[in-house]
Coordinates of C-alpha atoms in Angstrom, one line a residue:
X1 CA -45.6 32.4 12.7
X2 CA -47.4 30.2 15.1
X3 CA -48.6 33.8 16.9
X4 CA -50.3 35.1 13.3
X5 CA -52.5 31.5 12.8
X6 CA -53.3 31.7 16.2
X7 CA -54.9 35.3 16.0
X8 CA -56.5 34.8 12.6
X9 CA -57.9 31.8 14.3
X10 CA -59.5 33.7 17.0
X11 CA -60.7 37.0 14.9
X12 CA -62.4 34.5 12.5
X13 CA -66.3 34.5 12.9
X14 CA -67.6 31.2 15.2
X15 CA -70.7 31.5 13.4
X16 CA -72.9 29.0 12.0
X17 CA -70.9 27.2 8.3
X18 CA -73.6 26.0 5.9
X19 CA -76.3 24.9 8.1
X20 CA -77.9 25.2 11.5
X21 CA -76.1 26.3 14.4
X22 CA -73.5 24.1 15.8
X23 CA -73.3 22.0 12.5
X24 CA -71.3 21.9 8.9
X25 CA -73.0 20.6 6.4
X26 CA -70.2 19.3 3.8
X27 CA -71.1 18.9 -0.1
X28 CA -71.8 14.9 -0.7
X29 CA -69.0 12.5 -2.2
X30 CA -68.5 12.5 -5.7
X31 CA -69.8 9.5 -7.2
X32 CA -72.4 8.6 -3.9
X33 CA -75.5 7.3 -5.0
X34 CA -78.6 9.6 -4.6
X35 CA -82.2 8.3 -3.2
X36 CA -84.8 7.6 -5.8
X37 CA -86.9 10.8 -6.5
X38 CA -90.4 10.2 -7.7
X39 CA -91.1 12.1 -10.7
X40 CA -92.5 15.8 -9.7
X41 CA -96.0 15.9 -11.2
X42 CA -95.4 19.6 -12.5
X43 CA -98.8 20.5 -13.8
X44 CA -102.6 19.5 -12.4
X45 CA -103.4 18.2 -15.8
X46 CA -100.6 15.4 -15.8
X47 CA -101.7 15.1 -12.2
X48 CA -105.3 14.1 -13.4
X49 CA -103.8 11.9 -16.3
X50 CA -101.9 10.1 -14.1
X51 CA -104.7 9.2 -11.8
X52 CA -106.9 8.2 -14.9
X53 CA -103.9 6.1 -15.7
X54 CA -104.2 4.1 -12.7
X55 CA -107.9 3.4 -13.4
X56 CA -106.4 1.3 -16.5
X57 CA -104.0 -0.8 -14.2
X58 CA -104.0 -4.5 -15.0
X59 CA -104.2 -5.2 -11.2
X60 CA -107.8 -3.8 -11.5
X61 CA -108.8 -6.4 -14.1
X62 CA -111.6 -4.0 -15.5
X63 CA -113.8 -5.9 -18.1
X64 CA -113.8 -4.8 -21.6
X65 CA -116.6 -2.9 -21.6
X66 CA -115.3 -0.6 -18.8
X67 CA -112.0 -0.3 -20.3
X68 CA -113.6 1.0 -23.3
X69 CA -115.7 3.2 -21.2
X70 CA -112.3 4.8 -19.5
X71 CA -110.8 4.9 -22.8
X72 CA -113.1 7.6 -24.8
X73 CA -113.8 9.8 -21.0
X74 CA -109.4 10.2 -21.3
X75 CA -109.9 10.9 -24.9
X76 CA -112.5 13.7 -24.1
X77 CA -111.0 15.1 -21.1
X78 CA -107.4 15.1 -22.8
X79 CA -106.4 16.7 -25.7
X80 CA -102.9 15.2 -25.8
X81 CA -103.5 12.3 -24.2
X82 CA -100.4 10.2 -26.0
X83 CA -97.9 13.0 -25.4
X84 CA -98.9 12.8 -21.6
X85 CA -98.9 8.7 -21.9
X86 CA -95.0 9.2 -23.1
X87 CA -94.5 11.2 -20.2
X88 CA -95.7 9.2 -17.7
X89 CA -94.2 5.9 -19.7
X90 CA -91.1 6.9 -19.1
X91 CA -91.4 6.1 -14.9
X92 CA -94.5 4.0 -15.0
X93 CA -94.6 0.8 -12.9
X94 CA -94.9 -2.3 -15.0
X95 CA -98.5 -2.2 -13.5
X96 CA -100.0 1.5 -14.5
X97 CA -97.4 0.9 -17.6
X98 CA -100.8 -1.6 -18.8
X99 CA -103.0 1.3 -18.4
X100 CA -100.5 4.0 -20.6
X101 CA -99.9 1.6 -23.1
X102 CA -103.9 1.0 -23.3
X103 CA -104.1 4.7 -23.5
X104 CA -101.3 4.5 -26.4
X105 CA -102.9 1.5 -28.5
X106 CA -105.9 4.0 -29.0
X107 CA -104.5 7.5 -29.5
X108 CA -100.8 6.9 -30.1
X109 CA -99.5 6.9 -33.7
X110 CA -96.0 5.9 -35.2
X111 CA -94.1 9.2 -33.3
X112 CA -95.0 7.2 -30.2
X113 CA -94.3 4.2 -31.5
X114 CA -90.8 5.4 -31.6
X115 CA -90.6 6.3 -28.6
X116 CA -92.0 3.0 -26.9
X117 CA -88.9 1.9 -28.8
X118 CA -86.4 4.3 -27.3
X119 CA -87.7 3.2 -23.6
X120 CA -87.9 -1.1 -24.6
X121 CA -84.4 -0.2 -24.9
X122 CA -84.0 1.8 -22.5
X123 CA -85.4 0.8 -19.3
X124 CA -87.5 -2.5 -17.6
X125 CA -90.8 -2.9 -18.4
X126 CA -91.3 -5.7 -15.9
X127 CA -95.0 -7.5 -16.8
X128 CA -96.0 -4.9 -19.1
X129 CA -93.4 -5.9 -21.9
X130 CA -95.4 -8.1 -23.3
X131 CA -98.2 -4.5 -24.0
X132 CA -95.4 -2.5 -24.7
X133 CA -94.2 -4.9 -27.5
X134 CA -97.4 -5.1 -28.9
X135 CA -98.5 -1.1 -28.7
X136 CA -95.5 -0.7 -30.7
X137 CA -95.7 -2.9 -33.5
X138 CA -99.8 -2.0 -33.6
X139 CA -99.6 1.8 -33.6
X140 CA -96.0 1.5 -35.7
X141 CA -98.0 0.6 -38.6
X142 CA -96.1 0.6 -41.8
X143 CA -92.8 0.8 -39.9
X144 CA -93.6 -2.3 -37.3
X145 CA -91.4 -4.6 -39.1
X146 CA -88.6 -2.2 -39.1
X147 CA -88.8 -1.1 -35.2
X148 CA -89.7 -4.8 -34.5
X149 CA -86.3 -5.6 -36.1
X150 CA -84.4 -3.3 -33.7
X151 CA -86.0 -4.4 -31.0
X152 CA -84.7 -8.3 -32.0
X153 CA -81.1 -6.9 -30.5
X154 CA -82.0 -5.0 -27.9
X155 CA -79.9 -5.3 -24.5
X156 CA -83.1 -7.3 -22.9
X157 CA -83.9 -11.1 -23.4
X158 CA -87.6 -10.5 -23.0
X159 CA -87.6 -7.9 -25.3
X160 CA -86.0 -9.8 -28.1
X161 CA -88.0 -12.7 -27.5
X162 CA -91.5 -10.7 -27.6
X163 CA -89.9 -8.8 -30.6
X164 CA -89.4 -12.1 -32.5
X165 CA -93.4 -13.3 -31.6
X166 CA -94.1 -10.6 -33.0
X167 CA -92.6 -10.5 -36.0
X168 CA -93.3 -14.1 -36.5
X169 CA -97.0 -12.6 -37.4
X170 CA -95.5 -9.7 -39.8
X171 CA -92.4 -11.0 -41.5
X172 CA -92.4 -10.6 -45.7
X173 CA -90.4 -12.5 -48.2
X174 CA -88.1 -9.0 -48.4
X175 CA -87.1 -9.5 -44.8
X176 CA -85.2 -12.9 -45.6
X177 CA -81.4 -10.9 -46.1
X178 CA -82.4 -9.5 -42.4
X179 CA -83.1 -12.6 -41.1
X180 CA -80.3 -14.2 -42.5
X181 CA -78.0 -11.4 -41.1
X182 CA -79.0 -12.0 -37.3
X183 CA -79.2 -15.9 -38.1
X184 CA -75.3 -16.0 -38.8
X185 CA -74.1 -13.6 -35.9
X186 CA -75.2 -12.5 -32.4
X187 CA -76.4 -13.6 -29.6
X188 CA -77.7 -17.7 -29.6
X189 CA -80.7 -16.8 -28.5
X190 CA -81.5 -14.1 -31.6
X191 CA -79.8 -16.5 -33.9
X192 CA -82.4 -19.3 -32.9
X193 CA -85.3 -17.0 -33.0
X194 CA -84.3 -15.7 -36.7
X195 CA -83.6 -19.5 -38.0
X196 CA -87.3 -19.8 -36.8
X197 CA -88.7 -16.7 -38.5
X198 CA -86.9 -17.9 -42.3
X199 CA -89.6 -21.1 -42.1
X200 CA -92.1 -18.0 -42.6
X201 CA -90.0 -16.7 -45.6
X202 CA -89.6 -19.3 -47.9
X203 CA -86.6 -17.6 -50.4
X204 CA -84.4 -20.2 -51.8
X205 CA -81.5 -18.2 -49.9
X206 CA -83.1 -18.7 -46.6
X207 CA -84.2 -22.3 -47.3
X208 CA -80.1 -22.7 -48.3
X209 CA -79.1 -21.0 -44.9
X210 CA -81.4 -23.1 -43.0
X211 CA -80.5 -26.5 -44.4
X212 CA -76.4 -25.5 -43.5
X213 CA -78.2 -24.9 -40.1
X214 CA -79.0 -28.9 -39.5
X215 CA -74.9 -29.4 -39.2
X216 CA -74.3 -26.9 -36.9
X217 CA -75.2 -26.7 -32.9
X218 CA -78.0 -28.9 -32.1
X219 CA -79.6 -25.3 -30.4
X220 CA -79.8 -24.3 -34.4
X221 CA -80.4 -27.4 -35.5
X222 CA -83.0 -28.1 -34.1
X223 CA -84.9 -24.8 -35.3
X224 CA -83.6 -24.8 -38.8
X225 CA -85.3 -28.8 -39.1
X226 CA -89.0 -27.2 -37.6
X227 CA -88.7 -24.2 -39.8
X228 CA -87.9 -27.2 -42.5
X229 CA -91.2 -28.5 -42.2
X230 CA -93.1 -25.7 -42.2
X231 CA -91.6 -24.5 -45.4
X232 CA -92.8 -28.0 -46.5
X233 CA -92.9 -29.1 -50.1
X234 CA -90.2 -26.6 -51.4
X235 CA -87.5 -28.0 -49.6
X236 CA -88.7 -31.7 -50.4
X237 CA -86.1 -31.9 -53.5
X238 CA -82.4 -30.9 -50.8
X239 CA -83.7 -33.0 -47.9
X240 CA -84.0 -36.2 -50.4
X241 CA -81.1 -35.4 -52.0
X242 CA -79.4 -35.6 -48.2
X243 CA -81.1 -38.8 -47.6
X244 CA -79.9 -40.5 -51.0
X245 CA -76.6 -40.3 -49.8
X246 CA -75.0 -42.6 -46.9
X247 CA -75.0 -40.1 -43.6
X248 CA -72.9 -37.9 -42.3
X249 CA -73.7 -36.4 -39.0
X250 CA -76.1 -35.1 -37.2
X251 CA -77.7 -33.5 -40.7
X252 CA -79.2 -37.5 -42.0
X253 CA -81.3 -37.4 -39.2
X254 CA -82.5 -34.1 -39.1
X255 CA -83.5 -34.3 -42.8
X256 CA -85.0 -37.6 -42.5
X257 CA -87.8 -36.8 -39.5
X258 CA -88.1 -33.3 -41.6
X259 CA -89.1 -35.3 -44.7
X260 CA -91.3 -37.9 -42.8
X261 CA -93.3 -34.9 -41.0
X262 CA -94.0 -33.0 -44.4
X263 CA -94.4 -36.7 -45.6
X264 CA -97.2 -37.0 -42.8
X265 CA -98.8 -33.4 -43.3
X266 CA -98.7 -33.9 -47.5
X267 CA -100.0 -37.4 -47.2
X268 CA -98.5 -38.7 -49.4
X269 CA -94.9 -40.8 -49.9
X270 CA -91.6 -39.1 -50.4
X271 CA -89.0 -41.8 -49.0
X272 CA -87.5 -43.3 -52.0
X273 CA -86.4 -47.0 -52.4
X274 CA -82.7 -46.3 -53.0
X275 CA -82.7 -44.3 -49.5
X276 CA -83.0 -47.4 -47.3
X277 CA -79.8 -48.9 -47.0
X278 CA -78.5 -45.8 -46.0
X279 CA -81.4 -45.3 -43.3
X280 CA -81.1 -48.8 -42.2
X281 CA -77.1 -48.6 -41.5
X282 CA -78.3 -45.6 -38.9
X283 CA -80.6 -47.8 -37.3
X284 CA -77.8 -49.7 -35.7
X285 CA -76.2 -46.9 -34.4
X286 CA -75.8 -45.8 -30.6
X287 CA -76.7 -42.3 -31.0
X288 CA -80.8 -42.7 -29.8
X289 CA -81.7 -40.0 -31.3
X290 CA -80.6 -40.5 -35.0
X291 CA -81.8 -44.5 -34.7
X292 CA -85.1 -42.7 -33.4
X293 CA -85.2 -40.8 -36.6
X294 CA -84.5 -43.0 -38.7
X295 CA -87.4 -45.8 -37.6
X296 CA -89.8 -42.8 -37.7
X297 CA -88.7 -42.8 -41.6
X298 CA -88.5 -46.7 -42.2
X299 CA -91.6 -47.0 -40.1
X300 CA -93.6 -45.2 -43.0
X301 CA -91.9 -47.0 -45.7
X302 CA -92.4 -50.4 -44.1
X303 CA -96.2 -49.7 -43.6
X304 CA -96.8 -49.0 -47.4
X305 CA -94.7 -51.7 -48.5
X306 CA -96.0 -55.3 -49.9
X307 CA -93.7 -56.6 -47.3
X308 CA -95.0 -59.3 -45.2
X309 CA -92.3 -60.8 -43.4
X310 CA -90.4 -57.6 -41.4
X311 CA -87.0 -58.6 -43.0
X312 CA -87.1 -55.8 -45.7
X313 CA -87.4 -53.0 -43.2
X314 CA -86.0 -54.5 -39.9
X315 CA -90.0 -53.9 -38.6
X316 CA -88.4 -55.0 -34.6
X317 CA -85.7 -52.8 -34.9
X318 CA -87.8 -50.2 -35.9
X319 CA -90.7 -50.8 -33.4
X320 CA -87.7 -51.1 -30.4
X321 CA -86.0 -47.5 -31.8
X322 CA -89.5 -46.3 -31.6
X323 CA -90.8 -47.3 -28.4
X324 CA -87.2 -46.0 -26.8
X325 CA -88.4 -42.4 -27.8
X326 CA -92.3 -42.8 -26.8
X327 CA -91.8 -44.6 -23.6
X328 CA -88.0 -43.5 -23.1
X329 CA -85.4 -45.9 -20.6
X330 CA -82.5 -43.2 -21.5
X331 CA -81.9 -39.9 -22.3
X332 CA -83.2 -38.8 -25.6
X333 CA -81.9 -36.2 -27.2
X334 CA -84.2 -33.9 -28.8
X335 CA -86.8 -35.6 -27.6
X336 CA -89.2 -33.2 -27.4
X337 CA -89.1 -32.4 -31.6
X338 CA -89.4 -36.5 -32.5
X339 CA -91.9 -37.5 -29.5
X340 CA -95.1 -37.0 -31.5
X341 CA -94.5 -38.2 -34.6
X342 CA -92.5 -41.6 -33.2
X343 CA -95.8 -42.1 -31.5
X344 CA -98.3 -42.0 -33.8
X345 CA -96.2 -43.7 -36.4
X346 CA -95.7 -46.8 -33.8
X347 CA -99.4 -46.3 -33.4
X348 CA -99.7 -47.1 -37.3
X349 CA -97.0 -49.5 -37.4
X350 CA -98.5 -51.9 -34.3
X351 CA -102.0 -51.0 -33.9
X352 CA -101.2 -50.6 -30.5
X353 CA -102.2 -47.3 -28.9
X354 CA -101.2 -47.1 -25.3
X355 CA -101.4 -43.0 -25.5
X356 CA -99.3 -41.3 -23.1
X357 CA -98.9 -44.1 -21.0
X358 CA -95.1 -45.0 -21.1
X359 CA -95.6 -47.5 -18.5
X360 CA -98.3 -49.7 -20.5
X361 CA -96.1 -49.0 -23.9
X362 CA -92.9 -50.6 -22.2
X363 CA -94.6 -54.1 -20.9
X364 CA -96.6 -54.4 -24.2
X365 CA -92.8 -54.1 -26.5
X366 CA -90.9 -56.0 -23.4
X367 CA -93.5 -58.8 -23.8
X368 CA -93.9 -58.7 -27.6
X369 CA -90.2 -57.5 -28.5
X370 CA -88.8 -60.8 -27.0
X371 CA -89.6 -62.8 -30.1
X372 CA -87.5 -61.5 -33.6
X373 CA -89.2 -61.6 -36.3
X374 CA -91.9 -59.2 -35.4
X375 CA -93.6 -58.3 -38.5
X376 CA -95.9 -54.5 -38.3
X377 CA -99.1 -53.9 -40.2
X378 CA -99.1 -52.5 -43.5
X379 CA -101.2 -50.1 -45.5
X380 CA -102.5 -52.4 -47.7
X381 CA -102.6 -56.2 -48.5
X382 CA -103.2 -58.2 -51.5
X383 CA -106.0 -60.8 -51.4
X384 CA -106.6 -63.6 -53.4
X385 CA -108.9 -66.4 -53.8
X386 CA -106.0 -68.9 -52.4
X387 CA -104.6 -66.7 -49.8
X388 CA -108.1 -65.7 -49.1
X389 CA -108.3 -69.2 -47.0
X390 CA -105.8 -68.0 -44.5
X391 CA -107.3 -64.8 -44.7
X392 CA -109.4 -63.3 -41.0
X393 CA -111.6 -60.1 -41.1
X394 CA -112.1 -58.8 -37.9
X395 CA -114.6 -56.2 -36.6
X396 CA -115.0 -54.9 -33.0
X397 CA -117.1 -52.1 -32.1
X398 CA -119.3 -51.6 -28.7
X399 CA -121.9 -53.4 -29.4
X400 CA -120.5 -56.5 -31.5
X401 CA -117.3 -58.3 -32.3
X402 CA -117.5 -60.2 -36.1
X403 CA -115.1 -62.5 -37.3
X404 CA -115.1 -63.4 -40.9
X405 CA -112.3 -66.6 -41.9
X406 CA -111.5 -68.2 -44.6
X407 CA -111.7 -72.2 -45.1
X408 CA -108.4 -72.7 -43.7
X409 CA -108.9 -71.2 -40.5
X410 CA -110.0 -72.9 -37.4
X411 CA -113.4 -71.9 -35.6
X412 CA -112.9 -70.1 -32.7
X413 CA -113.4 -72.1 -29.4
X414 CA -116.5 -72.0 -27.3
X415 CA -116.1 -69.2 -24.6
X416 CA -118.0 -65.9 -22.8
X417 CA -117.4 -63.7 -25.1
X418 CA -119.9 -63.1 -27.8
X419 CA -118.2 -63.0 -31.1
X420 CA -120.1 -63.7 -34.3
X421 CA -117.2 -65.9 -35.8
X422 CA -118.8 -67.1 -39.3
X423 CA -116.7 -68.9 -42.2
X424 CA -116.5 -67.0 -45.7
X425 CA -116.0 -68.8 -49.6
X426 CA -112.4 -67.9 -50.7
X427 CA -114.2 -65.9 -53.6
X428 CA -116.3 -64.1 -51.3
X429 CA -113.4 -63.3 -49.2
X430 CA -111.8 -61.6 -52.0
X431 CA -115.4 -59.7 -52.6
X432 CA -115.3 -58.6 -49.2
X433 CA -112.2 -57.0 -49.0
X434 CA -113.2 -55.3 -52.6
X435 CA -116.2 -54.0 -50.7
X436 CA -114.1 -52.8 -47.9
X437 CA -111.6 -51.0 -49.9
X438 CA -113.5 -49.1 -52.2
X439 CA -115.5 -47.9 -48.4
X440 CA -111.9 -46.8 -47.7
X441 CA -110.3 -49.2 -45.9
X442 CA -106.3 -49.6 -46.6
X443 CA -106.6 -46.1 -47.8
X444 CA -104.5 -43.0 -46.1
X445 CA -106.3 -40.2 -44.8
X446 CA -105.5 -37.3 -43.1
X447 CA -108.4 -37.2 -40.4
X448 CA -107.9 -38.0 -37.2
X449 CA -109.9 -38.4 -34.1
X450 CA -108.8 -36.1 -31.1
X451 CA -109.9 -39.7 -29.1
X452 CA -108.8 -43.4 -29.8
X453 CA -111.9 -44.7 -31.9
X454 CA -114.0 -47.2 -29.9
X455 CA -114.5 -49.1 -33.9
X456 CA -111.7 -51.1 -35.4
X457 CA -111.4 -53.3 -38.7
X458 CA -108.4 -55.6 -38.9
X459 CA -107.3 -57.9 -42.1
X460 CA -104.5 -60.5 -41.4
X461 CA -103.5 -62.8 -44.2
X462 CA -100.9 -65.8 -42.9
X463 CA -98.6 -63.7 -40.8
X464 CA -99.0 -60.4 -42.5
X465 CA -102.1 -58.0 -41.2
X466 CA -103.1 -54.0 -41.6
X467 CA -106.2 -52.3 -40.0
X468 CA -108.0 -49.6 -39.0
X469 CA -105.9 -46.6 -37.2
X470 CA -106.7 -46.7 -34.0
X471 CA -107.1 -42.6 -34.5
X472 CA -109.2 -43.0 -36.9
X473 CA -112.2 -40.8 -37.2
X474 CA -115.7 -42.2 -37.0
X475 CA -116.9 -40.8 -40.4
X476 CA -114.5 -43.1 -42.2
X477 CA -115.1 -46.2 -40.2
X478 CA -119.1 -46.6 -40.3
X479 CA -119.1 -47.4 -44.2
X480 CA -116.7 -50.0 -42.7
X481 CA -118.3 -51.3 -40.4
X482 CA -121.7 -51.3 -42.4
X483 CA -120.1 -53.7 -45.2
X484 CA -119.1 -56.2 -41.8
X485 CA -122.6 -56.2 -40.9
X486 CA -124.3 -56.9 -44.2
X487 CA -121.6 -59.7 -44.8
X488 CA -122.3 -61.2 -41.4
X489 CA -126.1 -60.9 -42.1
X490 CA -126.0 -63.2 -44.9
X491 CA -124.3 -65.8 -43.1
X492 CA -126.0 -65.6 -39.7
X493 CA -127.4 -68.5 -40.5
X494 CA -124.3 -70.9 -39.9
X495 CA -125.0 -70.3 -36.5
X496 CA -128.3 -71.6 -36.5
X497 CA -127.5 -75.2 -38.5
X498 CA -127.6 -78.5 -37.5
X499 CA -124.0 -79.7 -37.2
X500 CA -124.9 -82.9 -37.6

């Protein structure tokens, strides 16, 4: 036997085996991974379109005009210039992908559209997601919503996220169910997106859905109580219901800084008397972020109420819970959502307006907050002709500061500064204030300066006081300040008499 191998062995051709001589080239591995082939470029044409592709590159930053320009010479030059776009889509970088999906915005219809689909699924689009999303839904026209939809569950987070943008701009009332659907299942992230796109939906289904949303994970919650408010005055009626019950959970507070932000962007009240036990039992509660909520709600109450001695609305517990979210010494959570609207209504409550300065807010409430009792200012105060002689009008502006007191109130001390302090009849007091209020003063408005107003008017009666917001815009404090002035005029002449 071993004679037979060895002479097959030795008749057999020595002869080169699958390559060049002196070397066998085997067949590769199953399964080994292959080099990366650039796409062939089969034809000159889609050799042409691809280098007029890469004259639309984002890198390039071609101005508008020039873009344009490129636009109609591809449109002239090609005949099937989205076909080719697809083509070359489909192994673009992220940077020639801007130029093809240019190319697609202008000549692409709804076939492409589906397509761009296919591939956002499909493969990365790196920094041209963002164009790809948008070509879509533009040249998708009547079926944007639809592909915009799919695109919410694609495999991609940035996908879904652009998809959801997009929509946000497109959603109808008849896409609530759809919403509802990826709101209740899923992935968190598409869950949070869809509780954000029902706020644009208002259906009494979605409205349901997202008021079950403020007990669930604070992610949801959160987003169900912004879509809350921008629903706005539909959803009035279930969040006071919430609130006219003692709370339970994280859903009290949620519903009550919902109501006081619709309260603030409707202007008018919504907080009901028979709510405030149950919102001041919060406010002694370690959880900083429903005692914020709560004071953001009491803070609004107390500031319309005929309240003047702080007891009614616990005004120093209210001003501490809000000055722990604007200038915060702990974590807060959900900071972010309450910030804002705890600042401007300590801003309304004080008449202190520190800004953004947490430093300056702190040492004003660590000096101030020592002393209990401290009382806030209030929309509106009653003036008579007896508490008219404890009554102070006070007017500051750039130029002058005017003080107006009543018979009961001591002059003001000889010093540098140059106030006008003049003394006021009780029944011209009450005239005064007449004059002020029909100019607008204790009245809510919704204008506000983008800058703290360098004008202020304040009131104070015994130990009770409103005034001017410090936001206030200049339009409505001239006629204020004109009434000061003409007041002041007719009494400029106490400063001239003879005190003896």
């Amino acid at each position: 036997m071993l004679w037979v191998a060895t002479t097959i062995l030795a008749l057999a051709p020595q002869g080169p085996v699958g390559g060049r001589d002196g070397r066998i080239v085997l067949p590769p591995t199953r399964g080994a991974e292959q080099a990366p082939q650039k796409p062939a470029v089969r034809d000159g044409e889609q050799r042409r379109f691809h280098e007029r592709a890469l004259e639309l590159r984002r890198s390039r930053f071609l101005s508008e005009v020039s873009e344009e320009d490129l636009l109609r010479r591809i449109g002239g030059e090609f005949e099937d210039a989205a076909a080719r776009a697809i083509k070359l889509a489909r192994s673009a970088d992220d940077d020639v992908m801007h130029g093809v999906m240019r190319i697609l915005a202008t000549y692409g219809g709804v076939e492409e559209a589906g397509e761009i689909k296919f591939l956002l699924h499909t493969r990365s689009f790196g920094k041209a997601t963002g164009i790809a999303v948008s070509t879509m839904a533009t040249i998708a026209r009547d079926s944007a919503r639809d592909m915009l939809f799919d695109c919410m569950t694609a495999s991609r987070e940035i996908v879904r996220r652009l998809a959801a943008d997009e929509l946000e701009r497109r959603v109808q009332p008849e896409d609530s169910q759809r919403l509802i659907t990826l709101a209740g299942q899923g992935r968190a992230d598409v869950r949070v997106r869809a509780l954000r796109l029902l706020g644009s939906v208002p259906t009494d289904r979605a409205t349901d859905v997202l008021l079950t949303a403020l007990r669930d994970d604070s992610r949801f919650a959160v987003e169900a109580c912004r879509s809350l408010i921008e629903v706005g005055e539909p959803v009035v009626a279930p969040l006071t219901e919430i609130l006219r019950r003692p709370a339970k959970g994280q859903e009290f507070g949620f519903a009550a800084f919902a109501l006081a932000s619709i309260e603030e962007r409707l202007g008018r009240e919504l907080f009901e008397d028979v709510m405030r036990p149950h919102l001041l039992a919060e406010l002694d509660m370690p959880d900083p972020f429903m005692r914020s909520a709560v004071a953001i709600a009491l803070s609004g109450m107390a500031w319309r109420s005929p309240d003047t001695n702080g007891a009614t609305f616990h005004d120093h517990a209210v001003v501490d819970a809000l000055v722990s979210v604007v200038a915060p010494s702990e974590f807060v959570q959900h900071v972010s959502l309450i910030q804002d609207l705890a600042r401007n209504r300590l801003v309304r409550l004080t008449g202190e307006d520190f800004q953004l300065d947490n430093r300056k807010w702190r040492s004003w409430w660590d000096t101030v907050g020592k002393v209990e009792g401290y009382v806030g200012a209030r929309q509106h105060l009653e003036v008579t002709s007896d508490t008219a002689r404890a009554g102070v009008l006070t007017w500051k502006d750039p130029k002058n500061h005017i003080r107006l007191r009543g018979e009961s109130i001591d002059p003001l001390p000889p010093s540098d500064d140059l106030v006008v302090d003049l003394l006021v009849a009780p029944e011209e007091f009450v005239d005064i204030v007449t004059q002020l209020h029909r100019a607008g003063f204790m009245r809510e408005t919704n204008r506000r300066a983008t800058v703290p107003a360098e004008s202020s008017l304040r009131l104070t009666v015994g130990g009770a006081r409103c005034q001017t917001d410090p936001m206030a815009d200049l339009t409505d404090l001239a006629p204020l300040g004109a009434v000061v002035h003409r007041a002041a005029f007719d009494r400029i002449w106490q400063l001239y008499r003879d005190p003896a």
